[in-house]
């Protein structure tokens, strides 16, 4: 190629490359807009709101900077600590039973037997149903007057009179935990089952030749190889469970007397019942900070796993 033809082709090549680069940016643009509008903007606006003093009386007026007043007021409120404790208890108990039962079911369905596909599909129904329907069904089942749970327990002789599961301080939170466990078991099962099906069979065959039993195989092969999947599942479970709102709101609305109140409902009550928008924003930012710390811990743990 002559120098003249090369110099003529160079601008066209450069123009084509710039056009390709702009095309790539156009494909990414919807994702960027989605993140800006639905994630970054609400977080930033909520953060700004938490440092102001916004109530129903000055919602449309000038919002003066109030510093940490909303956070101080929140930390002085005893209901905050009740909601925080309930959130931790709700999350821990839900995850323990969801993961344990889900892992047991995943090990069970990892074997070949007739009807495995049908049974696995039926198990997923609990996770596929809308939370509103699930919460309403559990609310009906646990009703103190006509609930089927009381009927079964009375028929079996475990209780002698109907129990108001959702209206008593000692059982309201526990009832919501049971409902949330039932919803989360299929999700844990399907994630763990997909991880189990990806494990190499050669390791188990070698372990059998060495005389290792099922428990030794599970302890020294299954658990170490499943650790990345378990970490991801637990991290997703903590985030999703810690911010549960609809399940508890439908079943108990945080009552009675805050016995089942959790941080999402507490923030909702401050913002849309008491119209203390800044204090409600501060509770939301505290939740965001807690989950961010947990996410950072998970990222460090996963990076160490990859390095190892």
Tab-separated table of N, CA, C and O in Angstrom, residues 82-142:
chain	number	residue	atom	x	y	z
A	82	UNK	N	-35.096	-2.116	70.458
A	82	UNK	CA	-36.014	-3.252	70.358
A	82	UNK	C	-36.098	-3.747	68.914
A	82	UNK	O	-36.022	-4.958	68.650
A	83	UNK	N	-36.239	-2.817	67.978
A	83	UNK	CA	-36.314	-3.187	66.567
A	83	UNK	C	-34.995	-3.784	66.081
A	83	UNK	O	-34.991	-4.748	65.301
A	84	UNK	N	-33.872	-3.237	66.537
A	84	UNK	CA	-32.573	-3.773	66.139
A	84	UNK	C	-32.385	-5.195	66.657
A	84	UNK	O	-31.934	-6.091	65.921
A	85	UNK	N	-32.732	-5.417	67.921
A	85	UNK	CA	-32.628	-6.769	68.471
A	85	UNK	C	-33.535	-7.753	67.762
A	85	UNK	O	-33.133	-8.895	67.477
A	86	UNK	N	-34.752	-7.312	67.448
A	86	UNK	CA	-35.676	-8.185	66.718
A	86	UNK	C	-35.165	-8.481	65.310
A	86	UNK	O	-35.322	-9.602	64.813
A	87	UNK	N	-34.554	-7.491	64.666
A	87	UNK	CA	-34.001	-7.701	63.325
A	87	UNK	C	-32.873	-8.729	63.355
A	87	UNK	O	-32.801	-9.613	62.487
A	88	UNK	N	-31.994	-8.617	64.349
A	88	UNK	CA	-30.892	-9.571	64.463
A	88	UNK	C	-31.422	-10.965	64.748
A	88	UNK	O	-30.999	-11.955	64.124
A	89	UNK	N	-32.367	-11.075	65.685
A	89	UNK	CA	-32.941	-12.378	66.021
A	89	UNK	C	-33.687	-12.969	64.836
A	89	UNK	O	-33.562	-14.169	64.539
A	90	UNK	N	-34.468	-12.143	64.165
A	90	UNK	CA	-35.215	-12.582	62.981
A	90	UNK	C	-34.262	-13.097	61.907
A	90	UNK	O	-34.500	-14.155	61.294
A	91	UNK	N	-33.169	-12.375	61.670
A	91	UNK	CA	-32.217	-12.757	60.634
A	91	UNK	C	-31.470	-14.030	61.001
A	91	UNK	O	-31.341	-14.949	60.176
A	92	UNK	N	-30.967	-14.108	62.220
A	92	UNK	CA	-30.152	-15.261	62.633
A	92	UNK	C	-30.974	-16.542	62.625
A	92	UNK	O	-30.572	-17.559	62.030
A	93	UNK	N	-32.143	-16.521	63.277
A	93	UNK	CA	-32.959	-17.732	63.339
A	93	UNK	C	-33.449	-18.150	61.953
A	93	UNK	O	-33.470	-19.349	61.635
A	94	UNK	N	-33.838	-17.180	61.150
A	94	UNK	CA	-34.302	-17.513	59.799
A	94	UNK	C	-33.189	-18.165	58.993
A	94	UNK	O	-33.401	-19.205	58.345
A	95	UNK	N	-31.989	-17.594	59.034
A	95	UNK	CA	-30.883	-18.128	58.249
A	95	UNK	C	-30.460	-19.506	58.738
A	95	UNK	O	-30.160	-20.392	57.931
A	96	UNK	N	-30.411	-19.691	60.043
A	96	UNK	CA	-29.977	-20.988	60.584
A	96	UNK	C	-30.892	-22.107	60.091
A	96	UNK	O	-30.421	-23.144	59.586
A	97	UNK	N	-32.191	-21.912	60.210
A	97	UNK	CA	-33.120	-22.973	59.829
A	97	UNK	C	-33.291	-23.066	58.312
A	97	UNK	O	-33.422	-24.169	57.769
A	98	UNK	N	-33.294	-21.926	57.621
A	98	UNK	CA	-33.381	-21.969	56.163
A	98	UNK	C	-32.193	-22.709	55.574
A	98	UNK	O	-32.354	-23.570	54.698
A	99	UNK	N	-31.002	-22.382	56.058
A	99	UNK	CA	-29.797	-23.009	55.517
A	99	UNK	C	-29.720	-24.490	55.896
A	99	UNK	O	-29.408	-25.336	55.052
A	100	UNK	N	-30.005	-24.815	57.150
A	100	UNK	CA	-29.891	-26.207	57.601
A	100	UNK	C	-30.880	-27.107	56.868
A	100	UNK	O	-30.503	-28.160	56.317
A	101	UNK	N	-32.141	-26.693	56.849
A	101	UNK	CA	-33.149	-27.511	56.177
A	101	UNK	C	-32.913	-27.519	54.666
A	101	UNK	O	-33.073	-28.557	54.000
A	102	UNK	N	-32.530	-26.365	54.104
A	102	UNK	CA	-32.252	-26.300	52.671
A	102	UNK	C	-31.084	-27.185	52.277
A	102	UNK	O	-31.108	-27.841	51.221
A	103	UNK	N	-30.035	-27.237	53.114
A	103	UNK	CA	-28.879	-28.086	52.821
A	103	UNK	C	-29.272	-29.561	52.896
A	103	UNK	O	-28.859	-30.381	52.054
A	104	UNK	N	-30.053	-29.911	53.910
A	104	UNK	CA	-30.507	-31.302	54.036
A	104	UNK	C	-31.337	-31.718	52.820
A	104	UNK	O	-31.168	-32.822	52.278
A	105	UNK	N	-32.229	-30.839	52.368
A	105	UNK	CA	-33.039	-31.146	51.190
A	105	UNK	C	-32.186	-31.197	49.929
A	105	UNK	O	-32.440	-32.018	49.029
A	106	UNK	N	-31.171	-30.338	49.839
A	106	UNK	CA	-30.285	-30.366	48.677
A	106	UNK	C	-29.514	-31.682	48.612
A	106	UNK	O	-29.362	-32.272	47.531
A	107	UNK	N	-29.039	-32.159	49.745
A	107	UNK	CA	-28.363	-33.460	49.781
A	107	UNK	C	-29.323	-34.586	49.402
A	107	UNK	O	-28.942	-35.551	48.725
A	108	UNK	N	-30.572	-34.450	49.832
A	108	UNK	CA	-31.580	-35.473	49.512
A	108	UNK	C	-31.894	-35.489	48.019
A	108	UNK	O	-31.924	-36.553	47.383
A	109	UNK	N	-32.109	-34.326	47.424
A	109	UNK	CA	-32.465	-34.251	46.007
A	109	UNK	C	-31.259	-34.417	45.090
A	109	UNK	O	-31.430	-34.502	43.870
A	110	UNK	N	-30.058	-34.446	45.658
A	110	UNK	CA	-28.867	-34.681	44.835
A	110	UNK	C	-28.736	-36.145	44.427
A	110	UNK	O	-27.895	-36.490	43.602
A	111	UNK	N	-29.550	-37.008	45.013
A	111	UNK	CA	-29.568	-38.415	44.650
A	111	UNK	C	-30.620	-38.678	43.569
A	111	UNK	O	-31.576	-37.924	43.420
A	112	UNK	N	-30.430	-39.752	42.841
A	112	UNK	CA	-31.374	-40.126	41.785
A	112	UNK	C	-32.433	-41.067	42.358
A	112	UNK	O	-32.100	-42.101	42.937
A	113	UNK	N	-33.699	-40.691	42.211
A	113	UNK	CA	-34.804	-41.546	42.632
A	113	UNK	C	-36.043	-41.134	41.838
A	113	UNK	O	-36.134	-40.003	41.346
A	114	UNK	N	-37.006	-42.023	41.686
A	114	UNK	CA	-38.212	-41.701	40.904
A	114	UNK	C	-38.998	-40.537	41.518
A	114	UNK	O	-39.194	-40.484	42.731
A	115	UNK	N	-39.431	-39.632	40.670
A	115	UNK	CA	-40.224	-38.492	41.116
A	115	UNK	C	-39.415	-37.350	41.681
A	115	UNK	O	-39.990	-36.419	42.257
A	116	UNK	N	-38.090	-37.375	41.507
A	116	UNK	CA	-37.255	-36.321	42.074
A	116	UNK	C	-37.582	-34.961	41.461
A	116	UNK	O	-37.683	-33.961	42.166
A	117	UNK	N	-37.755	-34.921	40.145
A	117	UNK	CA	-38.035	-33.647	39.482
A	117	UNK	C	-39.355	-33.043	39.920
A	117	UNK	O	-39.456	-31.835	40.144
A	118	UNK	N	-40.393	-33.886	40.060
A	118	UNK	CA	-41.703	-33.399	40.479
A	118	UNK	C	-41.653	-32.869	41.909
A	118	UNK	O	-42.192	-31.793	42.201
A	119	UNK	N	-41.012	-33.600	42.811
A	119	UNK	CA	-40.912	-33.168	44.200
A	119	UNK	C	-40.119	-31.876	44.321
A	119	UNK	O	-40.466	-30.989	45.101
A	120	UNK	N	-39.059	-31.756	43.528
A	120	UNK	CA	-38.258	-30.528	43.563
A	120	UNK	C	-39.056	-29.345	43.047
A	120	UNK	O	-38.949	-28.235	43.574
A	121	UNK	N	-39.877	-29.562	42.032
A	121	UNK	CA	-40.724	-28.478	41.514
A	121	UNK	C	-41.763	-28.048	42.541
A	121	UNK	O	-42.050	-26.855	42.693
A	122	UNK	N	-42.343	-29.015	43.255
A	122	UNK	CA	-43.323	-28.686	44.289
A	122	UNK	C	-42.680	-27.892	45.429
A	122	UNK	O	-43.323	-27.009	46.004
A	123	UNK	N	-41.425	-28.214	45.742
A	123	UNK	CA	-40.732	-27.484	46.801
A	123	UNK	C	-40.541	-26.013	46.440
A	123	UNK	O	-40.528	-25.144	47.309
A	124	UNK	N	-40.403	-25.718	45.157
A	124	UNK	CA	-40.170	-24.342	44.724
A	124	UNK	C	-41.420	-23.474	44.793
A	124	UNK	O	-41.322	-22.248	44.677
A	125	UNK	N	-42.583	-24.077	44.970
A	125	UNK	CA	-43.816	-23.296	45.017
A	125	UNK	C	-43.812	-22.298	46.171
A	125	UNK	O	-44.334	-21.192	46.047
A	126	UNK	N	-43.235	-22.689	47.293
A	126	UNK	CA	-43.196	-21.791	48.451
A	126	UNK	C	-42.415	-20.526	48.150
A	126	UNK	O	-42.761	-19.440	48.630
A	127	UNK	N	-41.365	-20.657	47.349
A	127	UNK	CA	-40.543	-19.494	47.010
A	127	UNK	C	-41.160	-18.687	45.866
A	127	UNK	O	-40.990	-17.472	45.792
A	128	UNK	N	-41.894	-19.340	44.982
A	128	UNK	CA	-42.463	-18.663	43.820
A	128	UNK	C	-43.719	-17.863	44.164
A	128	UNK	O	-44.055	-16.907	43.459
A	129	UNK	N	-44.424	-18.243	45.224
A	129	UNK	CA	-45.640	-17.515	45.587
A	129	UNK	C	-45.309	-16.095	46.038
A	129	UNK	O	-44.285	-15.866	46.693
A	130	UNK	N	-46.145	-15.109	45.731
A	130	UNK	CA	-45.933	-13.745	46.239
A	130	UNK	C	-45.959	-13.718	47.765
A	130	UNK	O	-46.704	-14.474	48.403
A	131	UNK	N	-45.144	-12.845	48.341
A	131	UNK	CA	-45.047	-12.770	49.801
A	131	UNK	C	-46.384	-12.375	50.415
A	131	UNK	O	-46.728	-12.817	51.517
A	132	UNK	N	-47.152	-11.550	49.702
A	132	UNK	CA	-48.460	-11.130	50.223
A	132	UNK	C	-49.364	-12.341	50.441
A	132	UNK	O	-50.053	-12.459	51.476
A	133	UNK	N	-49.365	-13.265	49.495
A	133	UNK	CA	-50.204	-14.461	49.621
A	133	UNK	C	-49.693	-15.341	50.763
A	133	UNK	O	-50.475	-15.832	51.593
A	134	UNK	N	-48.383	-15.547	50.821
A	134	UNK	CA	-47.806	-16.390	51.870
A	134	UNK	C	-48.099	-15.824	53.254
A	134	UNK	O	-48.512	-16.547	54.175
A	135	UNK	N	-47.886	-14.521	53.426
A	135	UNK	CA	-48.138	-13.893	54.727
A	135	UNK	C	-49.612	-13.969	55.108
A	135	UNK	O	-49.954	-14.206	56.273
A	136	UNK	N	-50.489	-13.787	54.129
A	136	UNK	CA	-51.924	-13.861	54.412
A	136	UNK	C	-52.337	-15.274	54.809
A	136	UNK	O	-53.177	-15.459	55.705
A	137	UNK	N	-51.762	-16.280	54.154
A	137	UNK	CA	-52.078	-17.675	54.494
A	137	UNK	C	-51.615	-17.997	55.910
A	137	UNK	O	-52.351	-18.611	56.702
A	138	UNK	N	-50.400	-17.585	56.257
A	138	UNK	CA	-49.905	-17.837	57.609
A	138	UNK	C	-50.702	-17.047	58.642
A	138	UNK	O	-50.909	-17.520	59.767
A	139	UNK	N	-51.133	-15.855	58.275
A	139	UNK	CA	-51.974	-15.072	59.183
A	139	UNK	C	-53.283	-15.798	59.461
A	139	UNK	O	-53.778	-15.797	60.599
A	140	UNK	N	-53.856	-16.423	58.449
A	140	UNK	CA	-55.083	-17.200	58.629
A	140	UNK	C	-54.819	-18.472	59.438
A	140	UNK	O	-55.583	-18.824	60.331
A	141	UNK	N	-53.713	-19.160	59.141
A	141	UNK	CA	-53.403	-20.404	59.839
A	141	UNK	C	-53.140	-20.178	61.331
A	141	UNK	O	-53.478	-21.020	62.168
A	142	UNK	N	-52.534	-19.030	61.676
A	142	UNK	CA	-52.153	-18.754	63.059
A	142	UNK	C	-53.194	-17.913	63.795
A	142	UNK	O	-52.926	-17.460	64.915
